[in-house]
Tab-separated table of C-alpha atoms in Angstrom:
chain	number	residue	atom	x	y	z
Z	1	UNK	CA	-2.628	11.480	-21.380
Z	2	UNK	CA	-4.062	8.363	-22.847
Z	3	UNK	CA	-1.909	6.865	-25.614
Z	4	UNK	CA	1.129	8.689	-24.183
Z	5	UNK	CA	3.620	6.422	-22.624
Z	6	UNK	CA	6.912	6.796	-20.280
Z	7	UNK	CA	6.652	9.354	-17.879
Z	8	UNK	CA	5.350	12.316	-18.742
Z	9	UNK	CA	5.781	15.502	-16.301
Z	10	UNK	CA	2.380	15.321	-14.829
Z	11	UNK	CA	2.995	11.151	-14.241
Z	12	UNK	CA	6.661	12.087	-12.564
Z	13	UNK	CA	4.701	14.950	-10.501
Z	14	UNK	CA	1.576	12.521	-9.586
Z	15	UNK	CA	4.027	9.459	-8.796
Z	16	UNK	CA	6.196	11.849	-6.328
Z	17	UNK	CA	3.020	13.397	-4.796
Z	18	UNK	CA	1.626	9.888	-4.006
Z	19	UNK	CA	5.183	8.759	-2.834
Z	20	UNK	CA	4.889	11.618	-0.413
Z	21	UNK	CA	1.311	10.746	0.426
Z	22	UNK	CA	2.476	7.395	1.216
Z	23	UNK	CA	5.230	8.725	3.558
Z	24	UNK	CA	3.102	11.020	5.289
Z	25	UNK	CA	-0.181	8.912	6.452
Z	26	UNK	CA	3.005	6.524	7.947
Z	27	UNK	CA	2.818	8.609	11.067
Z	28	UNK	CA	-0.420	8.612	12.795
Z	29	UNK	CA	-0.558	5.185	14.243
Z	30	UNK	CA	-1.348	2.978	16.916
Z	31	UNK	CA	1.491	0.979	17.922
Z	32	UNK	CA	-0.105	-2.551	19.329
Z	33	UNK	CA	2.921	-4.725	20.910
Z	34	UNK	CA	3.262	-8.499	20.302
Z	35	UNK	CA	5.263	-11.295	22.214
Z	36	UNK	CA	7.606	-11.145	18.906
Z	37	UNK	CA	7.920	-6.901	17.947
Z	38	UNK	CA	4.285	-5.094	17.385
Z	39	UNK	CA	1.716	-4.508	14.618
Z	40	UNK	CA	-0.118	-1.028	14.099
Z	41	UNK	CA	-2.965	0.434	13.278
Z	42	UNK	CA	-2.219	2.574	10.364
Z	43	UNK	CA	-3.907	4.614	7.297
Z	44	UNK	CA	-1.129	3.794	4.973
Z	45	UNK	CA	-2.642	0.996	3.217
Z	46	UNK	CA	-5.563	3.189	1.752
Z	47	UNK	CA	-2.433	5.608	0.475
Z	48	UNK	CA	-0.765	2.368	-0.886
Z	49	UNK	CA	-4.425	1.064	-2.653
Z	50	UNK	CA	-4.986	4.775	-4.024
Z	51	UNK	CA	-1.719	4.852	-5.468
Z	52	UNK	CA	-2.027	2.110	-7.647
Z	53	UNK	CA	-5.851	2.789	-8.679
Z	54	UNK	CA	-4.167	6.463	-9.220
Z	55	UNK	CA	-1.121	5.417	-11.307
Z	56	UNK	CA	-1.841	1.822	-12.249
Z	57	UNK	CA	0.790	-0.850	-11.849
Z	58	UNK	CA	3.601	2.210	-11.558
Z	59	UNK	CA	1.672	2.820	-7.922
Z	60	UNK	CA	3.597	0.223	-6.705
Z	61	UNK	CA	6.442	2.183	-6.970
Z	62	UNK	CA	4.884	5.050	-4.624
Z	63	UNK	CA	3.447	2.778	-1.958
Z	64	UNK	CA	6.674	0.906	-1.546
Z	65	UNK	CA	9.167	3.618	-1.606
Z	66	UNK	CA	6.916	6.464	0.356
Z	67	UNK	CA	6.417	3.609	3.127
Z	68	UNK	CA	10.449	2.507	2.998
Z	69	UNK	CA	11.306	5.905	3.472
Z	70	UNK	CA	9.138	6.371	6.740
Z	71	UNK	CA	10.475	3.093	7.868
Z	72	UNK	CA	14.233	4.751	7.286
Z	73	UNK	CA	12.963	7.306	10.076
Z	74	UNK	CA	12.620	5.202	13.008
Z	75	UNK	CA	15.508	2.554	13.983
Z	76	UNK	CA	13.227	0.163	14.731
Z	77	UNK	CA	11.771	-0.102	11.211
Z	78	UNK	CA	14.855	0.585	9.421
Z	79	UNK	CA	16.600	-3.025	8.808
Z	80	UNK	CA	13.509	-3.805	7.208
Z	81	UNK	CA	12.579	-1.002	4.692
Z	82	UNK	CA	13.648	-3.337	1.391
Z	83	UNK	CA	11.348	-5.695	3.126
Z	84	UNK	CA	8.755	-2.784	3.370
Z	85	UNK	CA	9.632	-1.508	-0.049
Z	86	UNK	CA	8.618	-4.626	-1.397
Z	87	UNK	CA	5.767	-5.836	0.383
Z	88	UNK	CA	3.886	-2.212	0.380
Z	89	UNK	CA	5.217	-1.634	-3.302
Z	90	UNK	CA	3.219	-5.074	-4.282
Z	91	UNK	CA	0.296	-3.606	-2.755
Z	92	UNK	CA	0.204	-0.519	-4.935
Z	93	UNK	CA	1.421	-2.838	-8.180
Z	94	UNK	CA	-1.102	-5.230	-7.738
Z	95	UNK	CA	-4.250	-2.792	-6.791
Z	96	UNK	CA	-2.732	-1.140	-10.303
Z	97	UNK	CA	-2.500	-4.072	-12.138
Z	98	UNK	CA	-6.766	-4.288	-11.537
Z	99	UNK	CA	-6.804	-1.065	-12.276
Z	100	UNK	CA	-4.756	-1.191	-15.069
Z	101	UNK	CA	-6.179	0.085	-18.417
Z	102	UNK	CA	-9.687	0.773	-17.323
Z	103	UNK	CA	-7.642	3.675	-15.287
Z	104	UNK	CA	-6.053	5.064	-18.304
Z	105	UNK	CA	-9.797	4.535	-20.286
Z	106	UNK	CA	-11.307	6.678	-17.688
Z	107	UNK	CA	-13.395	3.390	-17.097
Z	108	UNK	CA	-12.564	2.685	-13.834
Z	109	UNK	CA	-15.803	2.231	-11.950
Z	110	UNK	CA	-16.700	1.586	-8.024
Z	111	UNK	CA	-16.811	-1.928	-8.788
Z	112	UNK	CA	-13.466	-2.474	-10.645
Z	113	UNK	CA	-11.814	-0.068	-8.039
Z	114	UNK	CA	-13.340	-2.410	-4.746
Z	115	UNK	CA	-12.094	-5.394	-7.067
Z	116	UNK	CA	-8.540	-3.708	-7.031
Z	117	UNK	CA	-8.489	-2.504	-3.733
Z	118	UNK	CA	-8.945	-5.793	-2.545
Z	119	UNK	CA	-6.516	-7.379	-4.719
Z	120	UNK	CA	-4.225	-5.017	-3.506
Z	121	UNK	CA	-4.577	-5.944	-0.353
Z	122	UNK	CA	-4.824	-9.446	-0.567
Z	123	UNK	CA	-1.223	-9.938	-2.384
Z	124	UNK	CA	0.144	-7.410	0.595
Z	125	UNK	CA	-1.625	-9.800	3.367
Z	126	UNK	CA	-0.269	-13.143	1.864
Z	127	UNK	CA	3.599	-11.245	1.787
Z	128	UNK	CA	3.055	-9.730	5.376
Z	129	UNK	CA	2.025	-12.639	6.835
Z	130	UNK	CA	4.752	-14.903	4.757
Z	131	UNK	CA	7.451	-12.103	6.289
Z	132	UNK	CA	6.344	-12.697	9.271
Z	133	UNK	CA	6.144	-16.022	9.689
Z	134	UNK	CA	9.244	-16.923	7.569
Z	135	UNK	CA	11.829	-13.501	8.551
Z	136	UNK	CA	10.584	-12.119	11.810
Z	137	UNK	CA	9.255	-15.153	13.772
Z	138	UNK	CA	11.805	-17.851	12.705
Z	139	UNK	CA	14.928	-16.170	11.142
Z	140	UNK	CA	15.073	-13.062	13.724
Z	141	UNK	CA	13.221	-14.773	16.535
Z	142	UNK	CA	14.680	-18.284	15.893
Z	143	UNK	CA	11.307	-19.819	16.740
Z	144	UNK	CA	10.542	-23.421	14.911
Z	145	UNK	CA	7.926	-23.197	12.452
Z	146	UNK	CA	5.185	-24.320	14.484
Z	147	UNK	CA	5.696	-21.805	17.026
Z	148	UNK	CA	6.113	-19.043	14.483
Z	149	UNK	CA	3.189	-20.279	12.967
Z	150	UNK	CA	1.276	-20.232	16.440
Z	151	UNK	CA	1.928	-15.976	16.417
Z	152	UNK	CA	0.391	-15.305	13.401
Z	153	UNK	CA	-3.194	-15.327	14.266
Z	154	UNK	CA	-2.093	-12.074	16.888
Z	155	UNK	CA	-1.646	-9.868	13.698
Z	156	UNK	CA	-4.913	-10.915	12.389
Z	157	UNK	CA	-7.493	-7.707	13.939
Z	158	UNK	CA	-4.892	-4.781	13.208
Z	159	UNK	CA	-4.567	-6.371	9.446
Z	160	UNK	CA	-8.036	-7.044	9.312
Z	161	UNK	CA	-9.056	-3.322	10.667
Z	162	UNK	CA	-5.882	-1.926	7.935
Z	163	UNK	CA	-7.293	-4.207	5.131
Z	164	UNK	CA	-10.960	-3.034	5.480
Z	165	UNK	CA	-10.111	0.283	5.512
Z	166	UNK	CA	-8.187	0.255	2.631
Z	167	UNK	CA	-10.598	-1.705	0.757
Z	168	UNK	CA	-13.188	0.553	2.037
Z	169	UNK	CA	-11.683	4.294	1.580
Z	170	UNK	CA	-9.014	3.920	-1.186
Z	171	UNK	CA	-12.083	3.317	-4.133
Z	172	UNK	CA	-14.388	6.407	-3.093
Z	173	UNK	CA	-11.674	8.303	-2.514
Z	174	UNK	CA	-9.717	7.593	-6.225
Z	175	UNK	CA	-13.711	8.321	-7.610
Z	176	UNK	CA	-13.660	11.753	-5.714
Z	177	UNK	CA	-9.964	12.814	-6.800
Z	178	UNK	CA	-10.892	11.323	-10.711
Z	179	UNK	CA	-14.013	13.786	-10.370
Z	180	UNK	CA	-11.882	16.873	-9.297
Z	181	UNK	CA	-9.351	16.338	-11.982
Z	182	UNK	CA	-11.650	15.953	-14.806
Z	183	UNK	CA	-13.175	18.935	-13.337
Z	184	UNK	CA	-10.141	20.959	-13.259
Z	185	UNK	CA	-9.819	19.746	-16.713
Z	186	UNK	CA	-6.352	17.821	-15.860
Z	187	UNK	CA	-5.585	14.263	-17.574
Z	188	UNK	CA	-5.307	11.040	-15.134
Z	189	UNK	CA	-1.635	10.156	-15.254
């Protein structure tokens, strides 16, 4: 695969598989309601993190669309899946942009993938929290700024508990599926 580029077959298959992934680990989660909406625990962001360590920067793609779709299932989440799309999709670009082309050099070690992960996770945090502040507290909720502001720190365990686990699962987890595939003799896409 290395050397190749576009999408190849295998990349189209790995990039819907993850997308589907992404989707799927959307569902088990515990809702935790706020004075403005809720916040959830949720394994999604390891799906999002492994999808760009999988795919590199093209992860992005998986981890925002996979989570936009589940948020087109509930009519709560809907209005905001573009919002999703892009905020989870810069998750999975920028854990891939770490990742990048050690990935594709079969170099990707523990460290680089932790380095990633949190990277990942970071650029989602600093677009979550800006989304919240900026569109749910004061555009939706009409709040002034320093009372929008004042919410924030109420999202702060769940994305602290998300983050870690992310940051904590998606690297072993990208080692162990790297292992089976070089195993099963099948080329990283």
């Amino acid at each position: 695969m290395s050397g190749q580029k576009g999408f190849t077959t295998q990349r189209l298959v790995m990039l819907a598989m993850m997308t589907a992934v992404v989707f799927a680990v959307n569902y088990p989660r515990i809702i935790i309601p706020l004075p403005t909406g809720e916040t959830s625990f949720t394994l999604a962001n390891i799906a999002c993190v492994l999808s760009g360590l999988l795919l590199g920067p093209v992860g992005g793609l998986a981890s925002g669309l996979g989570s936009a779709l589940y948020d087109l299932t509930n009519p709560v989440f809907a209005p905001e899946c573009w919002l999703t799309f892009l905020t989870k999709g810069a998750m999975g670009l920028g854990a891939g942009l770490v990742a990048g082309n050690a990935q594709r050099l079969e170099r990707l070690g523990y460290p680089r993938c932790l380095a990633a992960a949190l990277t990942g996770c970071l650029v989602y945090y600093a677009l979550y929290f800006g989304k919240s502040l900026l569109y749910d507290n004061m555009l939706v909720g009409g709040l002034p700024f320093a009372a929008a502001a004042a919410l924030l720190p109420l999202k702060i365990p769940a994305s602290l508990f998300n983050g870690a686990a992310a940051v904590a699962a998606a690297p072993p987890l990208y080692l162990a599926i790297r292992s089976a595939m070089k195993r099963a003799h099948l080329p990283l896409a």
